[in-house]
PDB file of C-alpha atoms in Angstrom:
ATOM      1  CA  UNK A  91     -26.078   4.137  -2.814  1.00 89.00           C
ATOM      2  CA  UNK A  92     -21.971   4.920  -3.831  1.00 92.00           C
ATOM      3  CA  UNK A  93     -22.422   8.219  -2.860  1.00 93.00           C
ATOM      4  CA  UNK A  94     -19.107   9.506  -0.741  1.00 93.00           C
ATOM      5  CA  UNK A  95     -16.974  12.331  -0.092  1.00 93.00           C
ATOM      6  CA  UNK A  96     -14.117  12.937  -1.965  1.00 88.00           C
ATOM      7  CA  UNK A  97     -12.199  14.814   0.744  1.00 90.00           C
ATOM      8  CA  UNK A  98     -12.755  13.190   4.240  1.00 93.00           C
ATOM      9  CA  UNK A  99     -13.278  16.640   5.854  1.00 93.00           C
ATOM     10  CA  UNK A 100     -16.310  16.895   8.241  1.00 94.00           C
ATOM     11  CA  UNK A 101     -18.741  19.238   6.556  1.00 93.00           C
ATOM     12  CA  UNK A 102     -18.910  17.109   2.942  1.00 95.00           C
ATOM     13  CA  UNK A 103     -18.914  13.639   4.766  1.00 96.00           C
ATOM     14  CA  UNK A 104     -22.293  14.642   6.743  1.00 97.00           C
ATOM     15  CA  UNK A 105     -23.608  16.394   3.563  1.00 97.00           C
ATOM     16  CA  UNK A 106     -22.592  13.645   1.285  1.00 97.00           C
ATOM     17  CA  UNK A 107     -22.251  10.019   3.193  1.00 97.00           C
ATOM     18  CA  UNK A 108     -24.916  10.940   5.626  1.00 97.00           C
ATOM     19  CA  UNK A 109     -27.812  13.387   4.618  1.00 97.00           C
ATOM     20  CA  UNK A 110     -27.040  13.090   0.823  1.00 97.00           C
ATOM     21  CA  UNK A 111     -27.541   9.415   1.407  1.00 97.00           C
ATOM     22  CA  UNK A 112     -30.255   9.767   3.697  1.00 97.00           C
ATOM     23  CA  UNK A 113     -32.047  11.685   0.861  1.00 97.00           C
ATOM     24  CA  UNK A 114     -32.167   8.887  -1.225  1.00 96.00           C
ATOM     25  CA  UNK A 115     -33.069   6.213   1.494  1.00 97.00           C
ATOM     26  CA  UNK A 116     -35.836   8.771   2.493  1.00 96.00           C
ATOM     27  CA  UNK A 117     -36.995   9.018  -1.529  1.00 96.00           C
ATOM     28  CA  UNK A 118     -37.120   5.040  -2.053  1.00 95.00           C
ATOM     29  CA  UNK A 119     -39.537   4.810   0.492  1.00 95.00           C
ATOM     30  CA  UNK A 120     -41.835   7.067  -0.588  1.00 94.00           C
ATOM     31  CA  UNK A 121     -45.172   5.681  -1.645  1.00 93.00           C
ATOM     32  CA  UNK A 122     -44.954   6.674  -5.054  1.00 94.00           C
ATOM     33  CA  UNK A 123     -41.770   4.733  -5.517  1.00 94.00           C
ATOM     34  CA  UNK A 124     -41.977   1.899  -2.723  1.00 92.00           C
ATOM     35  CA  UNK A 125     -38.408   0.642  -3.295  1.00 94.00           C
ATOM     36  CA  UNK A 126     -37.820  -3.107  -2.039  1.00 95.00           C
ATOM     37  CA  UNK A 127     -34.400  -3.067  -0.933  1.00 97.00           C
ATOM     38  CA  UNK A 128     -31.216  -0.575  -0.269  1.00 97.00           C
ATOM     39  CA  UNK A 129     -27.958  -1.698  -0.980  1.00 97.00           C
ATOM     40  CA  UNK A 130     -25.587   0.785   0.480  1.00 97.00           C
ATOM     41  CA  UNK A 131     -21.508   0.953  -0.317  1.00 97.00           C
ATOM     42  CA  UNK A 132     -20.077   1.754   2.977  1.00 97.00           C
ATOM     43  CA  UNK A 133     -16.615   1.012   3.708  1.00 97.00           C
ATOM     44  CA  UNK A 134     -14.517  -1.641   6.163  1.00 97.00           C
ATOM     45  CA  UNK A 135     -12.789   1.163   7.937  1.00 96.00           C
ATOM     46  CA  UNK A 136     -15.997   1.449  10.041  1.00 97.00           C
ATOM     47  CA  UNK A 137     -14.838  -1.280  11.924  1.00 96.00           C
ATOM     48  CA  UNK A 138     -12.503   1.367  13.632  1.00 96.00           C
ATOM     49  CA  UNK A 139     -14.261   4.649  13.609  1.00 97.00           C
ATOM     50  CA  UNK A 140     -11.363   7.133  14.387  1.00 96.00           C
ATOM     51  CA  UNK A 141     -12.274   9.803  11.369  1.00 97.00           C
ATOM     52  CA  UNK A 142     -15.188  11.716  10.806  1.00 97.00           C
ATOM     53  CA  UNK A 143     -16.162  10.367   7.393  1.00 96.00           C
ATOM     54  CA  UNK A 144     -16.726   6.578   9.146  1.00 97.00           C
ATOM     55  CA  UNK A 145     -18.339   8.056  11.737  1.00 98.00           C
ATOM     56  CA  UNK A 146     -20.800  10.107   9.083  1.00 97.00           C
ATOM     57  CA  UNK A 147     -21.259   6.298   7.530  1.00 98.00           C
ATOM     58  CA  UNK A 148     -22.105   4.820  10.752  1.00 98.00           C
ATOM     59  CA  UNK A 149     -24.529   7.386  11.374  1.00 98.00           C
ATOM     60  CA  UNK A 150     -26.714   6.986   8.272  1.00 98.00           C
ATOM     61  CA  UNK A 151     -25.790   2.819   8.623  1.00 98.00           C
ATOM     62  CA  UNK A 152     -27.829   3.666  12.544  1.00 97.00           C
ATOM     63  CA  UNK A 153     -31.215   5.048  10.092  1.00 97.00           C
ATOM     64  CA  UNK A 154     -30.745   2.512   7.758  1.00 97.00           C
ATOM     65  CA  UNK A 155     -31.529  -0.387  10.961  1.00 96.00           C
ATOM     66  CA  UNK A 156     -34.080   1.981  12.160  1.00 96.00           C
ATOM     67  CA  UNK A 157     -36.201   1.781   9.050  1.00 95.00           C
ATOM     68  CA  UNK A 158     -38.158  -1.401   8.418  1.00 93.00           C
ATOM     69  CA  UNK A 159     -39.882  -0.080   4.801  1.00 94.00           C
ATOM     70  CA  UNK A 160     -37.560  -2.032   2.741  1.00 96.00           C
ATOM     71  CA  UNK A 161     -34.968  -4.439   3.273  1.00 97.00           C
ATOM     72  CA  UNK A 162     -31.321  -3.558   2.742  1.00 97.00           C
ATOM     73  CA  UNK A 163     -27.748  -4.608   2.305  1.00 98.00           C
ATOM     74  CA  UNK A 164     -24.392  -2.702   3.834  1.00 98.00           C
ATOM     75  CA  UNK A 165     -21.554  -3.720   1.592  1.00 98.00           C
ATOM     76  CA  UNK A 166     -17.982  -2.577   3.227  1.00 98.00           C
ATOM     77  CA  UNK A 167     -15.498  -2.972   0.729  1.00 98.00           C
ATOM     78  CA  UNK A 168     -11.817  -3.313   2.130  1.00 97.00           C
ATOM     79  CA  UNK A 169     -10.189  -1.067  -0.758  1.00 95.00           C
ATOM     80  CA  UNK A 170     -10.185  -0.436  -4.263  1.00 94.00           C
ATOM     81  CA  UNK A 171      -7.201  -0.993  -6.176  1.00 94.00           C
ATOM     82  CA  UNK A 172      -7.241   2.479  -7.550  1.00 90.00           C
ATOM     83  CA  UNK A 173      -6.225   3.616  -3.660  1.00 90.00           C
ATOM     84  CA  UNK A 174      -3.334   1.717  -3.974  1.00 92.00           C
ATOM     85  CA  UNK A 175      -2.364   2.763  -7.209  1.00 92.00           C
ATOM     86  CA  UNK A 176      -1.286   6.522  -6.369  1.00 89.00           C
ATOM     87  CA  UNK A 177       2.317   6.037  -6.188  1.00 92.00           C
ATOM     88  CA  UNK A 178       1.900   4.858 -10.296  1.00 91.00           C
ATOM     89  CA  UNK A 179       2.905   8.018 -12.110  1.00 88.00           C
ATOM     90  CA  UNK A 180       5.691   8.926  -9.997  1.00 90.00           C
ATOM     91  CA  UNK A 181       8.093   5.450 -10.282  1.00 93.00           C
ATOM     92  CA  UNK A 182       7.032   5.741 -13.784  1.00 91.00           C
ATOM     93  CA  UNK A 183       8.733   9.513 -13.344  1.00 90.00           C
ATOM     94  CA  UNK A 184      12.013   7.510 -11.838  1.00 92.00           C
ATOM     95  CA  UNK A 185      11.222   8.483  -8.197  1.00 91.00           C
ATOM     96  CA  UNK A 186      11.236   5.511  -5.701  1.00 93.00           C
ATOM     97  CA  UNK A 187       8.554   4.217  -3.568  1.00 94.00           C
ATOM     98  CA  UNK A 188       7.826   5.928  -0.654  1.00 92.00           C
ATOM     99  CA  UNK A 189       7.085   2.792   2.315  1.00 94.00           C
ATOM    100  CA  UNK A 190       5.894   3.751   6.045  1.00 92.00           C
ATOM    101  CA  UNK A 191       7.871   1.788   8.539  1.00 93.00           C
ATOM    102  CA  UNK A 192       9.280  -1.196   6.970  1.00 95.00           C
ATOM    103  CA  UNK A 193       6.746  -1.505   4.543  1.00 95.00           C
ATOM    104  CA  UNK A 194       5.357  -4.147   5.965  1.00 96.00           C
ATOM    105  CA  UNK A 195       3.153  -1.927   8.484  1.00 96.00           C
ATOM    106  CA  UNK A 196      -0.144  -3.171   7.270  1.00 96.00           C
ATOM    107  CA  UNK A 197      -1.695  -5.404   4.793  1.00 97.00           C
ATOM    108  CA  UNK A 198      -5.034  -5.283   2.586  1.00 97.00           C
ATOM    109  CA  UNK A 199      -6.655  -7.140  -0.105  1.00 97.00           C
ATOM    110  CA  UNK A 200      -8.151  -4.644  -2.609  1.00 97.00           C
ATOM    111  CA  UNK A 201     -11.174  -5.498  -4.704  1.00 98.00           C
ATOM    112  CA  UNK A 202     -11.661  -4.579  -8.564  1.00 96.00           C
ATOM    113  CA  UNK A 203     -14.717  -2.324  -8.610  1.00 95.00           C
ATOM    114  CA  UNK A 204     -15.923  -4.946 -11.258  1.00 96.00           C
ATOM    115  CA  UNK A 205     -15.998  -7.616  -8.927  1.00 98.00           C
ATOM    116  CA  UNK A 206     -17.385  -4.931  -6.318  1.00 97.00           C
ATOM    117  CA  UNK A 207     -20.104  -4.060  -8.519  1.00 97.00           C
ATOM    118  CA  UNK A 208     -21.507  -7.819  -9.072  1.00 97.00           C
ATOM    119  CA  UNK A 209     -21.343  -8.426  -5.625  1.00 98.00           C
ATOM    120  CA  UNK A 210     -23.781  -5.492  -4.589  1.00 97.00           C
ATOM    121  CA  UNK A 211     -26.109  -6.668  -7.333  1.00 96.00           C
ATOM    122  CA  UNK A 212     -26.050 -10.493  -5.466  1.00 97.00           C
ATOM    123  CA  UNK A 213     -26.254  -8.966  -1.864  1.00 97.00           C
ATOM    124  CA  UNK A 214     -29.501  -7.116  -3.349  1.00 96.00           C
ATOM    125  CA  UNK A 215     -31.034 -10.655  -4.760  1.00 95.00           C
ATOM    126  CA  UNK A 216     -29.893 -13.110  -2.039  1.00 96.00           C
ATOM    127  CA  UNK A 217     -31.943 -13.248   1.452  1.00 96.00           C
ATOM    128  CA  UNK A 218     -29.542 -14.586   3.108  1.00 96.00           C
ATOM    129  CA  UNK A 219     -27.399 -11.312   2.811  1.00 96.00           C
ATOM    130  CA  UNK A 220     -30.493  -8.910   3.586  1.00 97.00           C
ATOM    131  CA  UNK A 221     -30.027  -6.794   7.129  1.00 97.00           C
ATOM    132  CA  UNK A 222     -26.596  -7.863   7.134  1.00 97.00           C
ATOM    133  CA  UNK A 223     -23.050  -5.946   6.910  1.00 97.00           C
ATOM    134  CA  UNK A 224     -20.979  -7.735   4.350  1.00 98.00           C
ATOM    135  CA  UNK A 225     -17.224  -7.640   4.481  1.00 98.00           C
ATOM    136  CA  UNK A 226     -15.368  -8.342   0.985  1.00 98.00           C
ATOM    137  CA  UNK A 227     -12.063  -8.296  -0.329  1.00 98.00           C
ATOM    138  CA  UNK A 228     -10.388  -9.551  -3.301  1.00 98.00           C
ATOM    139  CA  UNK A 229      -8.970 -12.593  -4.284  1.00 97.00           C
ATOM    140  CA  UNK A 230      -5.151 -11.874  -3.059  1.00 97.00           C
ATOM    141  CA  UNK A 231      -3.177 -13.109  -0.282  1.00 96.00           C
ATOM    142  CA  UNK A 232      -2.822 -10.728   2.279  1.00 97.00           C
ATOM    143  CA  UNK A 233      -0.485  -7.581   0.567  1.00 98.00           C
ATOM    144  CA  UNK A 234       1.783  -5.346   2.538  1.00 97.00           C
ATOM    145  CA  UNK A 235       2.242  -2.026   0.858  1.00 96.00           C
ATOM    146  CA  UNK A 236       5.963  -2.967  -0.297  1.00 97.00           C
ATOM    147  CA  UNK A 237       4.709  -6.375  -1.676  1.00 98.00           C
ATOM    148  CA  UNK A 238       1.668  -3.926  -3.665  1.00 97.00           C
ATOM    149  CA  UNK A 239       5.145  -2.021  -4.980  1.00 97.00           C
ATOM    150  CA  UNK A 240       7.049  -4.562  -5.826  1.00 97.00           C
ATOM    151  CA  UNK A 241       4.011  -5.427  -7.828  1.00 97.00           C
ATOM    152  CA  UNK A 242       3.825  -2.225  -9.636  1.00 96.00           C
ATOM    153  CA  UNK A 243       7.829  -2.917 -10.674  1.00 97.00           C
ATOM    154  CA  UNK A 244       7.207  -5.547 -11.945  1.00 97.00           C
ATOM    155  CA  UNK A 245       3.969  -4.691 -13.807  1.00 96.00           C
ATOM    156  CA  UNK A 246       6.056  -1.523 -15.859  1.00 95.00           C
ATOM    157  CA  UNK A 247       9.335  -3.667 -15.987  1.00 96.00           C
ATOM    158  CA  UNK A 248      11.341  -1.530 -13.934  1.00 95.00           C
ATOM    159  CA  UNK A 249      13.752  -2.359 -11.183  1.00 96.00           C
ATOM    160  CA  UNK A 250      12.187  -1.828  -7.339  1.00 96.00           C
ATOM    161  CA  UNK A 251      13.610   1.053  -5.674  1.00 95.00           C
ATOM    162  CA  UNK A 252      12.461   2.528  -2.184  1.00 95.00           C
ATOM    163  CA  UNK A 253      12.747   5.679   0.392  1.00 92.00           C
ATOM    164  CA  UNK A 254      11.571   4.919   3.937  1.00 92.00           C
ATOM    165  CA  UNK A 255       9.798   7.075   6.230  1.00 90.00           C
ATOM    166  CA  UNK A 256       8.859   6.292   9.675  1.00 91.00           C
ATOM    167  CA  UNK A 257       5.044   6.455  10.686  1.00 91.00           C
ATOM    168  CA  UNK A 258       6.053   9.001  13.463  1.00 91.00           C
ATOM    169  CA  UNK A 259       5.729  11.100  10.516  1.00 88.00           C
ATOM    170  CA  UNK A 260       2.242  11.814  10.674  1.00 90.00           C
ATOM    171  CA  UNK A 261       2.508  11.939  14.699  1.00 93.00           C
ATOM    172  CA  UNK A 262       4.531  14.698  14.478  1.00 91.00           C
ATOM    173  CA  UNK A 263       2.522  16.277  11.451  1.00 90.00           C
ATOM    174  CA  UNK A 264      -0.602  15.953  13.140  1.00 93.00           C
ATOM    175  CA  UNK A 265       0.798  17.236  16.663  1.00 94.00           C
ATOM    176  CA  UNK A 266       2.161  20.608  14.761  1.00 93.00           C
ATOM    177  CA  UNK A 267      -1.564  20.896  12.913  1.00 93.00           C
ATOM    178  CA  UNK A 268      -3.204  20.463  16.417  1.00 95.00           C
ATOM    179  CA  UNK A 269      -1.034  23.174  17.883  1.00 94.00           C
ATOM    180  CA  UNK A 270      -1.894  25.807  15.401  1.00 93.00           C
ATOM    181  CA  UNK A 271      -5.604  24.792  15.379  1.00 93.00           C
ATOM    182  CA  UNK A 272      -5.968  24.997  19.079  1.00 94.00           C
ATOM    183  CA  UNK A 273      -4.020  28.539  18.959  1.00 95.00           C
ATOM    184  CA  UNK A 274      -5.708  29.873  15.945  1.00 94.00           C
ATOM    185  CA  UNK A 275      -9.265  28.308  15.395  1.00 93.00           C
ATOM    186  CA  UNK A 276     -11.041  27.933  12.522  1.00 93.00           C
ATOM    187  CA  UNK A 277     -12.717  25.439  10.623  1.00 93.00           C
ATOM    188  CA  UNK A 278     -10.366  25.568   7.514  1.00 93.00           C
ATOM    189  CA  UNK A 279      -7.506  24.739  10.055  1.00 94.00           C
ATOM    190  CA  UNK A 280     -10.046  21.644  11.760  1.00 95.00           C
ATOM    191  CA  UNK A 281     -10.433  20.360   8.144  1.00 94.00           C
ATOM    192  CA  UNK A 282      -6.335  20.218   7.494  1.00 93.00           C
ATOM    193  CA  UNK A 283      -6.219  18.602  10.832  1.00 94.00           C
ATOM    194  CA  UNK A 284      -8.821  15.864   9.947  1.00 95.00           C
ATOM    195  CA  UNK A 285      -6.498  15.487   6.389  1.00 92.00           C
ATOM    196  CA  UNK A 286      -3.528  14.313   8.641  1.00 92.00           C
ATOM    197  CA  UNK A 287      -5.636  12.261  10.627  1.00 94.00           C
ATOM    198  CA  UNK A 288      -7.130  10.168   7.383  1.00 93.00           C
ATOM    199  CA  UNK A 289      -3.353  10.216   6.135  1.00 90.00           C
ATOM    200  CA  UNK A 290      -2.007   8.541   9.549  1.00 93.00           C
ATOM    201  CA  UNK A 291      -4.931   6.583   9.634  1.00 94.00           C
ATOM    202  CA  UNK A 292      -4.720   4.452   6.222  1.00 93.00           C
ATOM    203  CA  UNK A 293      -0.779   4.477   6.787  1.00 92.00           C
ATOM    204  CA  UNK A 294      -1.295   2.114  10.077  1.00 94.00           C
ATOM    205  CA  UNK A 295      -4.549   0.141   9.953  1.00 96.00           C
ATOM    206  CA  UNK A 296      -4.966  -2.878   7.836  1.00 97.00           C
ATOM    207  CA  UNK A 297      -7.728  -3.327   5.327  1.00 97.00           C
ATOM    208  CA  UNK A 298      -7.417  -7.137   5.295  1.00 97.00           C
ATOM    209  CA  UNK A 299     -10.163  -9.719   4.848  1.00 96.00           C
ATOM    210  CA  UNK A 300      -9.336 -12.794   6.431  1.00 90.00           C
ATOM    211  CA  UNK A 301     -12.191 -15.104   6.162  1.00 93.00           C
ATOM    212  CA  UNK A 302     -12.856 -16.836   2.921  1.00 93.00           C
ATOM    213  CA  UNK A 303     -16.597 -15.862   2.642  1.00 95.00           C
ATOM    214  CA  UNK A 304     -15.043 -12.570   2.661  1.00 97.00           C
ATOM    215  CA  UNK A 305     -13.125 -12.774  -0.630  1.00 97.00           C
ATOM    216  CA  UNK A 306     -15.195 -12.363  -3.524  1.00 98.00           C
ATOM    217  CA  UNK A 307     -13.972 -11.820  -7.319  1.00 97.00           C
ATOM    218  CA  UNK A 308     -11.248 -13.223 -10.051  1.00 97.00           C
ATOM    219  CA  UNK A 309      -9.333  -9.849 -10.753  1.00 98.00           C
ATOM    220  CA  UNK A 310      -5.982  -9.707  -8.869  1.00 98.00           C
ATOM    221  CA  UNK A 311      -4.294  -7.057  -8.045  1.00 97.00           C
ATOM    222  CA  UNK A 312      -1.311  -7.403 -10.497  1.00 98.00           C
ATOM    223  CA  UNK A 313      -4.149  -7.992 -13.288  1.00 97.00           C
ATOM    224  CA  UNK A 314      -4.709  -4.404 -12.473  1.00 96.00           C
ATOM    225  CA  UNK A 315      -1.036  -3.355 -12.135  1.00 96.00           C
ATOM    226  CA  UNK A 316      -0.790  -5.089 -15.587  1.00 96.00           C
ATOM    227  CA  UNK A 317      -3.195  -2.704 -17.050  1.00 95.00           C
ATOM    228  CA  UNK A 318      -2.147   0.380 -16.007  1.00 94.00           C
ATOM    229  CA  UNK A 319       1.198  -0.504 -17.409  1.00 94.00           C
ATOM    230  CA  UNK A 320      -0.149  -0.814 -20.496  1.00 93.00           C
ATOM    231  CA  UNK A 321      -3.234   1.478 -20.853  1.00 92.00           C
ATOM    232  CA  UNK A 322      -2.583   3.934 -18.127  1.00 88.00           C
ATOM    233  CA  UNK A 323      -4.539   5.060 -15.359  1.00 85.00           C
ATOM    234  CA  UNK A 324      -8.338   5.751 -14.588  1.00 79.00           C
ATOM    235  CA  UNK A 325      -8.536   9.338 -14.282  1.00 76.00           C
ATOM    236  CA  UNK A 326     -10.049   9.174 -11.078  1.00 71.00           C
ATOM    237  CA  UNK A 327      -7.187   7.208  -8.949  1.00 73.00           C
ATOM    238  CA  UNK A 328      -6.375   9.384  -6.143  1.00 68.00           C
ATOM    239  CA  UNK A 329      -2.522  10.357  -6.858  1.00 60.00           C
ATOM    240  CA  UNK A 330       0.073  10.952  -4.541  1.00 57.00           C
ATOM    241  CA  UNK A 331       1.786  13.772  -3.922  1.00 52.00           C
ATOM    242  CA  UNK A 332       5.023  10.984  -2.894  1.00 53.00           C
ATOM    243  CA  UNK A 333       7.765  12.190  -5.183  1.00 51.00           C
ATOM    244  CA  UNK A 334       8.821  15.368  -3.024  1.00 50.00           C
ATOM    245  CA  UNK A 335       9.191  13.144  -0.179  1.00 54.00           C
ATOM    246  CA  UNK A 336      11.477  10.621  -2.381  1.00 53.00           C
ATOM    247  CA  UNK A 337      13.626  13.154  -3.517  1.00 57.00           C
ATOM    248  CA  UNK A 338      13.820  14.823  -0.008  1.00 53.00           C
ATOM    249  CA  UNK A 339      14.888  11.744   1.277  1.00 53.00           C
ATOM    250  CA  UNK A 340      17.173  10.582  -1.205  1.00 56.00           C
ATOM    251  CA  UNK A 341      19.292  13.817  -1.318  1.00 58.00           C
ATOM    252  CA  UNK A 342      19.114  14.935   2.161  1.00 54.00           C
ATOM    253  CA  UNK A 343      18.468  12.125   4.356  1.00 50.00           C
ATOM    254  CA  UNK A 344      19.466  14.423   7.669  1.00 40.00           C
ATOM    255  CA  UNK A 345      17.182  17.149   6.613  1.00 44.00           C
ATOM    256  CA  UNK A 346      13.780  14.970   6.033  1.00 45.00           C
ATOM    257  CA  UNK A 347      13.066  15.707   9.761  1.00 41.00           C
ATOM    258  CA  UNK A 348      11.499  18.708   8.013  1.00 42.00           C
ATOM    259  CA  UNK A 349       9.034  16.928   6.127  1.00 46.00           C
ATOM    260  CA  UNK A 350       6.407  16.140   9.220  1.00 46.00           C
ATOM    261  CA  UNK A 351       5.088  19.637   9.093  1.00 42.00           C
ATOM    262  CA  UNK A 352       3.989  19.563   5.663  1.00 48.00           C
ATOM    263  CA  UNK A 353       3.092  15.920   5.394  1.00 45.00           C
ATOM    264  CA  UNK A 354      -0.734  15.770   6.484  1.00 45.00           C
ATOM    265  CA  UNK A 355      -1.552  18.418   3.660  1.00 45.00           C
ATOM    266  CA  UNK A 356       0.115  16.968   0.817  1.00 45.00           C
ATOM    267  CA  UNK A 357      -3.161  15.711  -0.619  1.00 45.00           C
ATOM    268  CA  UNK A 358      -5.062  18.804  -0.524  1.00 49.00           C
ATOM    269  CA  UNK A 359      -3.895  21.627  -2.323  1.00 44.00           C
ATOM    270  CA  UNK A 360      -6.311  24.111  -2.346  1.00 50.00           C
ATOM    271  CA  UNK A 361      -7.161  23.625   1.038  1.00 45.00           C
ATOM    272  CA  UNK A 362      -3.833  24.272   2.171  1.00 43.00           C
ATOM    273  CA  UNK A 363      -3.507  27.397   0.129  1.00 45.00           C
ATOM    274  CA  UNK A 364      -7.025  28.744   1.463  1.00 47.00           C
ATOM    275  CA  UNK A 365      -5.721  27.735   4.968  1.00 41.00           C
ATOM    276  CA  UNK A 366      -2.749  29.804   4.804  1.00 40.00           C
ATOM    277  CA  UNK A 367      -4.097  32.743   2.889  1.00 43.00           C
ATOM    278  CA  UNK A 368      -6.473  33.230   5.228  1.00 42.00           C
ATOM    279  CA  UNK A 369      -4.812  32.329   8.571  1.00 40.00           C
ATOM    280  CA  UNK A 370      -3.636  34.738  10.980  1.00 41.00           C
ATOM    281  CA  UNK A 371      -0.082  33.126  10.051  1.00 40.00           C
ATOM    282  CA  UNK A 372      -0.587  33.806   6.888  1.00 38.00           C
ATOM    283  CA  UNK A 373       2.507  36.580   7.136  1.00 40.00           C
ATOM    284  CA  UNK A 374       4.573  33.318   9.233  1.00 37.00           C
ATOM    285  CA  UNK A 375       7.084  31.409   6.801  1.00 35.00           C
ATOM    286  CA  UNK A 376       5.446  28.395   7.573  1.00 35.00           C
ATOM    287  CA  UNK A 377       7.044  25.250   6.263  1.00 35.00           C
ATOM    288  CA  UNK A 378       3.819  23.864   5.012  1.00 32.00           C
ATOM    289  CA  UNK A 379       3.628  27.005   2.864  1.00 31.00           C
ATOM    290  CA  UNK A 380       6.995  26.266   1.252  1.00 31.00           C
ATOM    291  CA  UNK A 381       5.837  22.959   0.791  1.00 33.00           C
ATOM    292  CA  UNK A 382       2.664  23.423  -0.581  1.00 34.00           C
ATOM    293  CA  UNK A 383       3.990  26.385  -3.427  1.00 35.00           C
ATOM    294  CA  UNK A 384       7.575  23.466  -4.082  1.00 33.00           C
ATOM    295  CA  UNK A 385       4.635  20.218  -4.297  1.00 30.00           C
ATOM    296  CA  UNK A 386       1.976  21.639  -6.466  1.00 31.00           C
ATOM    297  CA  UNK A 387       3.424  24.280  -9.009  1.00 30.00           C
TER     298      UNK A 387
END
C-alpha cells in the first residue's frame, strides 16, 4: 500500500494512512483473495512521531504486527526528491533560495521513486526482509538543504543566490496559531495548527540514512535536478509558496519579523481562506489574511 494523505491534517491521515489502509490489509486477507504478503510504504519520520500523520502510520504499522495471515514488509523511505524540489519554479522566477538557519540545519538523502519502487518489489520477494521495518535512502552523501540548492543552480545554470530565515520562525508561527486555537476552537483552526507543526517539523529533523544497507538505488539527486532543468517538473511535486518570503526579505529585511504569523499556512490555501471566513476573527485584519489574499492571487 502507497496510500497517504496529501495534507497532514488529522481527519485525512486516520481516513487515509490508517483505516483506508487498513481496508486493504483487511481485503487481502480475505479468503477469497488469501494475499501472501503486504508491503506497506510508510515513511522514516516515524522514527520521531511528533505529527499526527506518523502517528496515524504507526497505528495501522501496530495492526499490521498484530496480524499473522500473511507476511509483510514496512518500507520507510527517507524522502523523495520531488519534496525537495519545491523551491524549483521560483529561482527559475529569479527569486533566491529561501534556507532555515544556516542552511545547514539538517541533512537527508532522498530516493528516486524508481529506485523506491524496485526496492518494495525485493522487500516483497526476499525472506530475509519479511516482518521487518526497512530504512532506505538514496545513493548521496549526506545533503544539507543549501548543498540540495546549490544543486538546483547548478542544474539550470544559474548563479546561487539565498535569503535566510531563522527556524524561530515557525516557533513563533506556531505559538500565534496556538493562541487563537485555544481562544477560538474549532477544528479548521486545529488543522492550520497541525500545518505549522509539519512545516517546523521537516525544517529541523534530518531525514538521513546513515548505514550502508540503508542506501539503495543509482539515481542521484542532481540526476534529478538535471532533469527538471531540462524537461520540467512532475506535476505532482509539492511547490513552495517561498518567493513571498524572498522578496520580503530581500526588500525589507527589518520588517520580515512579520512573516511568522503567516508562515505555518503558506502551504494550504484553501484551508486558510475557509479558516478565516469562517472564524470568529474573520472581521480581525489578521496578518495571515493579508498574506494568504498577497501569496495565492
Amino acid at each position: 500500500s502507497c496510500l497517504a494523505s496529501a495534507s497532514g491534517i488529522e481527519s485525512e491521515v486516520y481516513a487515509i494512512d490508517y483505516q483506508a489502509t487498513l481496508n486493504l490489509l483487511d481485503a487481502g486477507r480475505e479468503p477469497s483473495v488469501s494475499a501472501r504478503h503486504f508491503v506497506l510504504l510508510s515513511a522514516f519520520c516515524c522514527r520521531n512521531p511528533l505529527l499526527k500523520l506518523q502517528q496515524a502510520k504507526l497505528k495501522f504499522e501496530d495492526r499490521l504486527h498484530e496480524q499473522n495471515d500473511m507476511t509483510y514488509s514496512i518500507v520507510r523511505p527517507t524522502a523523495f526528491f520531488k519534496s525537495v524540489s519545491g523551491q524549483y519554479e521560483s529561482i527559475m522566477d529569479g527569486n533566491s533560495y529561501v534556507l532555515f538557519g544556516d542552511g545547514a540545519v539538517t541533512y537527508c538523502n532522498p530516493i528516486a521513486e524508481t529506485d523506491l519502487a524496485t526496492y518494495m518489489c525485493d522487500s516483497a520477494i526476499d525472506e530475509k526482509q519479511w516482518g521487518r521495518i526497512l530504512n532506505v535512502g538514496g545513493p548521496d552523501e549526506p545533503l544539507s538543504n543549501k548543498m540540495l540548492a546549490e544543486m538546483m543552480f547548478r542544474a539550470i545554470d544559474k548563479p546561487a543566490k539565498f535569503v535566510y530565515v531563522p527556524t524561530e520562525i515557525f516557533d513563533w508561527s506556531i505559538g500565534m496559531i496556538e493562541w487563537i486555537a485555544r481562544n477560538f476552537p474549532s477544528q479548521k483552526w486545529e488543522d492550520v495548527l497541525e500545518t505549522a507543526k509539519i512545516g517546523k517539523y521537516y525544517a529541523v529533523e534530518d531525514m538521513l540514512t546513515t548505514e550502508e544497507e540503508e542506501k539503495f538505488g543509482s539515481i542521484k539527486m542532481m540526476d534529478h535536478f538535471e532533469k527538471i532543468a531540462r524537461d520540467g517538473q512532475d506535476p505532482f511535486t509539492p511547490v513552495r509558496a517561498t518567493a513571498v518570503i524572498s522578496k520580503t526579505i530581500e526588500a525589507l529585511p527589518a520588517l520580515s519579523i512579520s512573516i511568522p504569523v503567516g508562515f505555518g499556512l503558506l502551504s494550504k490555501p484553501g484551508l486558510v481562506e475557509n479558516v478565516v471566513a469562517s472564524s470568529p476573527l474573520s472581521d480581525v485584519p489578521l496578518l495571515i489574511a493579508g498574506l494568504s489574499d498577497n501569496i495565492f492571487s
